[in-house]
Coordinates of C-alpha atoms and ligand atoms in Angstrom, one line a residue:
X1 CA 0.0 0.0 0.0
X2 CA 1.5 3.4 -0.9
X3 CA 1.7 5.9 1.6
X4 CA 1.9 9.8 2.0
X5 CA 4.6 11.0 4.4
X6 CA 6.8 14.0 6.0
X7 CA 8.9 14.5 9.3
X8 CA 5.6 14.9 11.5
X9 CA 1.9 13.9 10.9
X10 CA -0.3 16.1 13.7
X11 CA -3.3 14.8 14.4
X12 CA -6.4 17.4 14.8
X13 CA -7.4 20.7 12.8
X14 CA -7.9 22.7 15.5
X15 CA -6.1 26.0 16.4
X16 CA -3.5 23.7 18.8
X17 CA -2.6 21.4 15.4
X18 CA -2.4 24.8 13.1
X19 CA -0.4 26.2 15.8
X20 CA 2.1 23.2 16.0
X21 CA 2.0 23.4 12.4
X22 CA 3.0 26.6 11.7
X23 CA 6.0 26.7 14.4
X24 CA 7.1 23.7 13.4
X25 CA 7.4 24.3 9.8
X26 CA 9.0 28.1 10.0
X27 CA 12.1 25.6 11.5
X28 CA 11.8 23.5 8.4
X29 CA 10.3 20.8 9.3
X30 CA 7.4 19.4 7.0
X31 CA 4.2 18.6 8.3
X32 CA 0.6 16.5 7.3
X33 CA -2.4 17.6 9.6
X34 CA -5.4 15.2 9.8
X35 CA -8.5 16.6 10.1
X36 CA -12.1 14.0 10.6
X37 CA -14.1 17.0 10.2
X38 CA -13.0 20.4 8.6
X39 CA -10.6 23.1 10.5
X40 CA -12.0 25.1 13.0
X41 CA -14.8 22.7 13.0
X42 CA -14.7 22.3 16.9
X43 CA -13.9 24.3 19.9
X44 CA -11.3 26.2 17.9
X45 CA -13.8 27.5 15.8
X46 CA -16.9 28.4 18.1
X47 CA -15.3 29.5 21.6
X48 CA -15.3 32.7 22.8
X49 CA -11.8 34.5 22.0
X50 CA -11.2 35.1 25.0
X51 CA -7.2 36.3 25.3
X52 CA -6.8 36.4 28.9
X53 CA -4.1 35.7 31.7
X54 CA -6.3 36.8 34.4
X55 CA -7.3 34.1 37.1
X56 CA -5.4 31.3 35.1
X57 CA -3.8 28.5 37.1
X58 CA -0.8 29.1 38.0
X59 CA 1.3 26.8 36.4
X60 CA -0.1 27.9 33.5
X61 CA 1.1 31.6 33.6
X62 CA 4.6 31.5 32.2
X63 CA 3.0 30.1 29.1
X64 CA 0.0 32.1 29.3
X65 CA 2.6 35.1 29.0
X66 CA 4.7 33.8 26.1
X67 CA 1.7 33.0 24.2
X68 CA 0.3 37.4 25.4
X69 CA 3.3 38.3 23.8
X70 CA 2.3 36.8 20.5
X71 CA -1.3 38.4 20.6
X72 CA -0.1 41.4 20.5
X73 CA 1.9 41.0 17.6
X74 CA -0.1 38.1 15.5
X75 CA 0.4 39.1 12.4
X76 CA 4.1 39.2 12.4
X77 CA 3.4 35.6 13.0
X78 CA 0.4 34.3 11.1
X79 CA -0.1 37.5 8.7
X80 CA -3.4 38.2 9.8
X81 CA -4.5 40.2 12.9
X82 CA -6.9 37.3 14.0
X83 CA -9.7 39.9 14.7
X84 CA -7.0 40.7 18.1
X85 CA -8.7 43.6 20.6
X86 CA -6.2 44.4 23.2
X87 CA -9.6 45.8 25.2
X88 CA -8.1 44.4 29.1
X89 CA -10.0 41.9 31.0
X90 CA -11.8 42.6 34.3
X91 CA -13.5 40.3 37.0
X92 CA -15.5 42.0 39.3
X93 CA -16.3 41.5 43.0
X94 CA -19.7 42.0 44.2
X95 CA -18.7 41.9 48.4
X96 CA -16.0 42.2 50.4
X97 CA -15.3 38.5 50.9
X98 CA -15.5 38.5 46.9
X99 CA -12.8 41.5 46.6
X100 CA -10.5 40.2 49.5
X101 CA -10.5 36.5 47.8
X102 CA -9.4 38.7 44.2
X103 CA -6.7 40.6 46.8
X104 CA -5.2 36.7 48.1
X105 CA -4.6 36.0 44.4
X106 CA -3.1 38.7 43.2
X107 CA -0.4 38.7 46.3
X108 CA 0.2 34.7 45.4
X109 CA 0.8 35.6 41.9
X110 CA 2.8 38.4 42.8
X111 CA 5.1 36.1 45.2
X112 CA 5.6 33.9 42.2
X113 CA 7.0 36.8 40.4
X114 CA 4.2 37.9 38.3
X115 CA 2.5 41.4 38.5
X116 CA -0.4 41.9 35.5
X117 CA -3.6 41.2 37.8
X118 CA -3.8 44.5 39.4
X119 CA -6.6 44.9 42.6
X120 CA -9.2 48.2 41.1
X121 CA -11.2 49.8 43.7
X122 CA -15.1 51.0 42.5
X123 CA -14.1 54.1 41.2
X124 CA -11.5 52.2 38.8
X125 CA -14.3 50.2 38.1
X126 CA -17.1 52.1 37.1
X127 CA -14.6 54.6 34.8
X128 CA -13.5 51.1 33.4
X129 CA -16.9 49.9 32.8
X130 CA -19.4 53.0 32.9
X131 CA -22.3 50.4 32.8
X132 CA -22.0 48.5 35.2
X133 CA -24.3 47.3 38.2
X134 CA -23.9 49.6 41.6
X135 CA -23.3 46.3 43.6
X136 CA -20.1 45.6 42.3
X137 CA -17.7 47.0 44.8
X138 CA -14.1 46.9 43.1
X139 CA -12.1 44.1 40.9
X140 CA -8.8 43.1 39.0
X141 CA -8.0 44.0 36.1
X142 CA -5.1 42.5 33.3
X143 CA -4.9 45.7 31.1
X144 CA -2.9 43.4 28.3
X145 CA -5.4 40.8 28.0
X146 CA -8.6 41.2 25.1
X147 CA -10.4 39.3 22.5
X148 CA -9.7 37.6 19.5
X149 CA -11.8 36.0 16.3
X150 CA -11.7 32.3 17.0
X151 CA -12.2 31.0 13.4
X152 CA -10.4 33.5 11.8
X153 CA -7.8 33.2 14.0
X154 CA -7.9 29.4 13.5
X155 CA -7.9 29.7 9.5
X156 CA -5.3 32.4 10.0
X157 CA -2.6 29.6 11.0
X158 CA -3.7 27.4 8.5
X159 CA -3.4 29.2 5.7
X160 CA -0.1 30.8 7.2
X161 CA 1.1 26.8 7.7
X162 CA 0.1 26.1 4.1
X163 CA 2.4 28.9 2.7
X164 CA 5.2 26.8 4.9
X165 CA 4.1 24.0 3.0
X166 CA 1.7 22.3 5.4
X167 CA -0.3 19.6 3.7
X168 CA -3.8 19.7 5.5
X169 CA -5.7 16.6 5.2
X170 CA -9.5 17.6 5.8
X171 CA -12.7 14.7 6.2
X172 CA -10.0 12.3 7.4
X173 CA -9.7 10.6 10.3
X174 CA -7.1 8.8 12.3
X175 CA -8.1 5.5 13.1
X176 CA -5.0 3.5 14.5
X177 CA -1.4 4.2 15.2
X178 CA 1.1 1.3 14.6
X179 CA 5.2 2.2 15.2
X180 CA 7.3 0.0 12.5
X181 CA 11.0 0.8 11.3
X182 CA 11.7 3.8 13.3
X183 CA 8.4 5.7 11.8
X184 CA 4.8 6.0 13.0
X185 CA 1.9 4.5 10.9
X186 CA -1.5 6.2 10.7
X187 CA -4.1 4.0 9.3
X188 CA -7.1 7.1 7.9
X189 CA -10.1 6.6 6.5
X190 CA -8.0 7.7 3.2
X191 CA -5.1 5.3 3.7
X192 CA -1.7 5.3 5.3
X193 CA -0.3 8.4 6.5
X194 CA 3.7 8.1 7.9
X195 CA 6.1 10.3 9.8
X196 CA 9.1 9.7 12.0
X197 CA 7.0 12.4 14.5
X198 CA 3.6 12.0 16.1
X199 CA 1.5 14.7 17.9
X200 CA -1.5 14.6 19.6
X201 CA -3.6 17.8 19.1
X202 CA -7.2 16.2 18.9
X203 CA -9.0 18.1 21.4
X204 CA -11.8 16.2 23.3
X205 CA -10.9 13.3 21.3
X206 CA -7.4 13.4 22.6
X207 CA -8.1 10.7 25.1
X208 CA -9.3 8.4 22.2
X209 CA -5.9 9.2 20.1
X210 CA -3.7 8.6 23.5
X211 CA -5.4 5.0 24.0
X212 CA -4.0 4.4 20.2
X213 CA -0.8 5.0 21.5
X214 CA -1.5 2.7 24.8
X215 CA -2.1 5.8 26.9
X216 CA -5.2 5.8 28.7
X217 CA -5.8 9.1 30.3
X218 CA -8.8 10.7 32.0
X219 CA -10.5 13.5 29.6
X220 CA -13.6 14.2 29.8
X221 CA -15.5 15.8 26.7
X222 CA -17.5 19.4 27.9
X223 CA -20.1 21.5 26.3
X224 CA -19.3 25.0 27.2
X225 CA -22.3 27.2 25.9
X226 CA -22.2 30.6 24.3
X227 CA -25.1 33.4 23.5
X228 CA -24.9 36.2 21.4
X229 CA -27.5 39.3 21.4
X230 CA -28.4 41.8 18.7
X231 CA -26.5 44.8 18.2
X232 CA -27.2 47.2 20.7
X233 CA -25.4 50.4 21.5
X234 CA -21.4 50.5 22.3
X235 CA -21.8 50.1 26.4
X236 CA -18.6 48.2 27.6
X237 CA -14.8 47.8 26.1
X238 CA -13.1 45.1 28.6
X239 CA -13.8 41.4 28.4
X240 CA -15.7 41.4 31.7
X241 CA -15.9 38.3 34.5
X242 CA -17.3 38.3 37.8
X243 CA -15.9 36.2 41.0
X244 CA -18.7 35.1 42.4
X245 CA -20.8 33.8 39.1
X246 CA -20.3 31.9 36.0
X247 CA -20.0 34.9 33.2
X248 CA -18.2 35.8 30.7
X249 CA -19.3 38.7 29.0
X250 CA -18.1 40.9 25.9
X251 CA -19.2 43.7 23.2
X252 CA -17.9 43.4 19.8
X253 CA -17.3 46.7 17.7
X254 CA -19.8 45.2 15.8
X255 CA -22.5 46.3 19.1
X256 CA -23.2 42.3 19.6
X257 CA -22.7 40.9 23.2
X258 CA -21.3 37.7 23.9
X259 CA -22.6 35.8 27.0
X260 CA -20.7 32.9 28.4
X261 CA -18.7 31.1 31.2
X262 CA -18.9 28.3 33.2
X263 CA -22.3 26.7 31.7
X264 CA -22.5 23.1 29.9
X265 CA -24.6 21.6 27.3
X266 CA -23.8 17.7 26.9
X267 CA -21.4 16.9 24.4
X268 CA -21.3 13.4 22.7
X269 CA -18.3 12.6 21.5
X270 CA -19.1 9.6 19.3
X271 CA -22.2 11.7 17.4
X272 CA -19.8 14.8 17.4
X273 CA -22.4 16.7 19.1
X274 CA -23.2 19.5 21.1
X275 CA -26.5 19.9 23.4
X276 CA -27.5 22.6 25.1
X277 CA -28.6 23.2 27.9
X278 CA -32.0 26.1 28.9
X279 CA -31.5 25.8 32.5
X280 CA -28.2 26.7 32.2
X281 CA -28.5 29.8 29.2
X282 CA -31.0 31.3 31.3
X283 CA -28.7 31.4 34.7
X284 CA -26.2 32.7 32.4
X285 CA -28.2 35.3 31.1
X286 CA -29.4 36.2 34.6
X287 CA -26.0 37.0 35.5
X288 CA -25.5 39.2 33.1
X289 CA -28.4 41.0 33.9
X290 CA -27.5 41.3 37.4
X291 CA -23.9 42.3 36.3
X292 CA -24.9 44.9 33.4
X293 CA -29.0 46.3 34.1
X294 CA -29.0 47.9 30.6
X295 CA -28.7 43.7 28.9
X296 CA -32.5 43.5 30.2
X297 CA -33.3 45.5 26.9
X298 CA -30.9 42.7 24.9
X299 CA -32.5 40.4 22.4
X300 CA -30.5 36.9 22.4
X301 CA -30.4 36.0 18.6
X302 CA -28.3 32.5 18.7
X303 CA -26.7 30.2 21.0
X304 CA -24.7 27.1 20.6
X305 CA -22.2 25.3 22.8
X306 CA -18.9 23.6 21.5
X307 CA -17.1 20.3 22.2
X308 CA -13.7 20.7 24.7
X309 CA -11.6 18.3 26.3
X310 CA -11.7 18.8 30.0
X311 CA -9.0 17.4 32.4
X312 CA -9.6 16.9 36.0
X313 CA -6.9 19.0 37.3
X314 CA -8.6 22.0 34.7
X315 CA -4.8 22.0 33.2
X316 CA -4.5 20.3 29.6
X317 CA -1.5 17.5 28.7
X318 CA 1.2 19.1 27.1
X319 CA 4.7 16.8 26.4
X320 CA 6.3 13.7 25.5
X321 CA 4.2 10.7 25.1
X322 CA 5.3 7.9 26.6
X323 CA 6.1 6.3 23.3
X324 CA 9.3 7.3 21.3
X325 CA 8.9 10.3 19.2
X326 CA 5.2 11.3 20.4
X327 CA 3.7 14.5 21.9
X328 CA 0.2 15.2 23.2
X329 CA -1.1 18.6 23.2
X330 CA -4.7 18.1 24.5
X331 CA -7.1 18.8 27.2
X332 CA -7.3 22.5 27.2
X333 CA -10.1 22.5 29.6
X334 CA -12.4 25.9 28.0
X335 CA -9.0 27.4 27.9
X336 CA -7.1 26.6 25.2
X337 CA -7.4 29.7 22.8
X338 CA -4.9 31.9 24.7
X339 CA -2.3 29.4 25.2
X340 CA -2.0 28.3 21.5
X341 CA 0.1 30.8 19.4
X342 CA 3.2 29.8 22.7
X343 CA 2.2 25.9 22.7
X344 CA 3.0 25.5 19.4
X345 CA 6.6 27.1 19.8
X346 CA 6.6 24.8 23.3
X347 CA 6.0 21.9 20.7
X348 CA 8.2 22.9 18.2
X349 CA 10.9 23.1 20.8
X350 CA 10.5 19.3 22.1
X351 CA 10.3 18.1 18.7
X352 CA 13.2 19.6 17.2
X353 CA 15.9 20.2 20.5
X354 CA 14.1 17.1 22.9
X355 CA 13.3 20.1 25.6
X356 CA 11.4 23.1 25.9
X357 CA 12.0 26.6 27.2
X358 CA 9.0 27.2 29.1
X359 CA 8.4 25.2 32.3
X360 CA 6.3 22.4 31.0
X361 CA 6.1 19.9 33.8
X362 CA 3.1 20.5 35.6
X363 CA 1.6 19.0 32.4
X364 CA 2.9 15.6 31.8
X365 CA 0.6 13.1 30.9
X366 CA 2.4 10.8 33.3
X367 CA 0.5 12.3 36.2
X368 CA -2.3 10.8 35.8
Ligands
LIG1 C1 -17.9 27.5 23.8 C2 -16.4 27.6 24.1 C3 -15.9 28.8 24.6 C4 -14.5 28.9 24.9 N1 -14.0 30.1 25.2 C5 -12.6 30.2 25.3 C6 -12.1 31.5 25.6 O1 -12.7 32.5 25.6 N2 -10.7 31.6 25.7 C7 -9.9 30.5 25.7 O2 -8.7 30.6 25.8 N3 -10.4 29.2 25.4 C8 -11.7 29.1 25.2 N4 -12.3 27.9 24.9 C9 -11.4 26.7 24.8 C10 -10.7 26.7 23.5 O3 -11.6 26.8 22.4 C11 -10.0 25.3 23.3 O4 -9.2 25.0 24.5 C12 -9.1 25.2 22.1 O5 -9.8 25.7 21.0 C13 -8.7 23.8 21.9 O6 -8.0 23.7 20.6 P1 -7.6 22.3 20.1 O7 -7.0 22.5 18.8 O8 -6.9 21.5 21.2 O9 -9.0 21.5 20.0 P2 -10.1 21.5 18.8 O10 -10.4 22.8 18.3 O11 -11.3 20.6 19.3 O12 -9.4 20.7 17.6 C14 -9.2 19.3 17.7 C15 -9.5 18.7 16.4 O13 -9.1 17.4 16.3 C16 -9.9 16.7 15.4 N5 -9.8 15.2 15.7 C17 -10.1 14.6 16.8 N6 -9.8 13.3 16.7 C18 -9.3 13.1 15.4 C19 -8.9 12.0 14.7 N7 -8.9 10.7 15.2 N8 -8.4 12.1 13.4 C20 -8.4 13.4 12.8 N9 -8.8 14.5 13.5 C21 -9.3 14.4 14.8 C22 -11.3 17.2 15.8 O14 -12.2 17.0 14.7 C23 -11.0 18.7 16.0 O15 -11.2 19.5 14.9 C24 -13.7 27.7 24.7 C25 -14.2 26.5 24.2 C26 -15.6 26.4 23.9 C27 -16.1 25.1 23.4

């Protein structure tokens, strides 16, 4: 049987894969992504663009730093802005046992080293956000942090891997990994694929690709849901969070809001589908009233919830497999978008030197 090969085959067509794709073929190495749907098709493509450092874990921050430099200059990377707004990020605190538990993290991240959350009292607040609800008392803020396109941005890399020569394989799936003569073989539902290089980027179904490779590991698949309104007039510029709800809450220039955060659907893995949820929508949306009075007057026009991989810790898999010449980049847990322009350099960096620059430990698959 003939097959098609290069140095690496990634599997998944997600921002992750395009990522990996595009850092690893600016260093010359060539690259086949498979793809069982179409790019972007997945949580890549419908999240919420959030570009944020605030309240990530904290072994994530050194990455989630790299990758903020990269955001703010996209284009010299992937020749396309992605849709980046650099608008800052704010979570507000609604009572004083909400603003002092916002003051303990920002002194922990500041012992590690680390000083963009910055404590805003309500006067900061209500010149940052004009709109918003008299109860909330004070906040953080990440002045850096903003909002991106999602699918652009996810087309953005591949197109930018394709003019590296990245051969992306779309409607095909991976269906078994064999290792034989120093190369990994890739049986697809259109034949063989082969490459001395493995990586894992296949989102919720990374679990399913790690058990090909003898690695059983604990994802879970999650429906995170999303709403967007009618246009209504320009009212708030930050990406806006609140401590003591699930929200997630944006404007676009475009006058549509974006209502998220912390609210599932079901996903179905096997049926590649994504349910949603009312019960949930309608406590979401009831949070944003609370947060923002003027969204009582908002008209919700579509929703739709999008399939991530969810790991129990909340922190994804990032590293060497356990198998020779194998790398897992999965698991993002609803927070994957940020990290991806520096997680494809981090991959990059194991394939072609055996060790990355960024601390990656916290992420091995082994500790599980
Ligand atoms: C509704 C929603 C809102 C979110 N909001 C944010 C946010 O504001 N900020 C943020 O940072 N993150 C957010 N996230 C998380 C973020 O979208 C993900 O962490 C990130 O997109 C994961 O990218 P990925 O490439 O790993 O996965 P995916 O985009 O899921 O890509 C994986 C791809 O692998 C393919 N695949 C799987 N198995 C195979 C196989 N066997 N063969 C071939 N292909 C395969 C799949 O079809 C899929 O396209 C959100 C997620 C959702 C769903």
């Amino acid at each position: 049987m003939t097959s098609i090969s290069a140095d690496t085959v990634i599997i998944g067509g997600g921002l992750h894969g395009g990522s990996a794709a595009v850092h690893l073929a600016s260093r010359g190495v060539s690259c086949i992504v498979l793809e069982k749907d179409h790019v972007g098709r997945h949580a890549s493509g419908v999240n919420a663009g959030g570009v944020r450092i605030l309240g990530r874990a904290l072994p994530e921050i050194p990455i989630a730093r790299a990758s903020r430099k990269l955001w703010h200059n996209i284009r010299d990377l992937v020749d396309d802005d992605c849709g980046f707004v650099p608008s800052g990020q704010v979570k507000v605190a609604e009572t004083d046992d909400e603003l002092a538990a916002l003051q303990a993290r920002s002194q922990q991240v500041q012992k590690l080293g680390f000083d963009h959350e910055e404590i805003i009292d309500q006067k900061t607040l209500r010149e940052l956000l004009p709109a918003i609800s008299d109860q909330c008392i004070g906040g953080m803020v990440v002045y850096g942090d903003g909002h991106a396109n999602p699918y652009r941005t996810t087309r953005a890399f591949q197109r930018k891997a394709e003019t590296l020569g990245v051969q992306f394989f779309e409607g095909v799936a991976a269906t078994q990994i064999k290792r034989h003569a120093g190369l990994w073989q890739i049986s697809t539902s259109r034949g063989l694929f082969e490459a001395p290089t493995l990586i894992n980027c296949a989102g919720a179904w990374g679990g399913q690709v790690a058990e090909m490779l003898g690695e059983r590991v604990p994802v879970k698949a999650r429906a995170p849901m999303l709403m967007i309104t009618a246009r209504m007039a320009p009212f708030v510029k930050p990406v806006v969070g609140a401590q003591g709800r699930a929200l997630s809450f944006k404007q676009f220039d475009n006058g549509t809001v974006l209502i998220g955060g912390g609210r599932f659907g079901k996903a179905n893995i096997q049926l590649n589908e994504a349910q949603l949820d009312t019960a949930g929508l309608t406590a979401n949306a009831r949070a944003a009233i609370s947060i923002f009075p003027i969204m009582q007057k908002a008209t919700i026009v579509r929703c739709w919830a999008g399939i991530e991989g969810e790991m129990p810790d909340g922190i994804p898999i990032i590293g060497p497999s356990r198998q020779e010449n194998a790398f897992h980049c999965f698991g993002f847990s609803a927070h994957g978008f940020q990290l991806a322009p520096a997680v494809g350099s981090i991959i990059a960096d194991l394939v072609t030197t055996g060790a990355s620059k960024l601390p990656i430990e916290p992420f091995r698959i082994d500790r599980f």
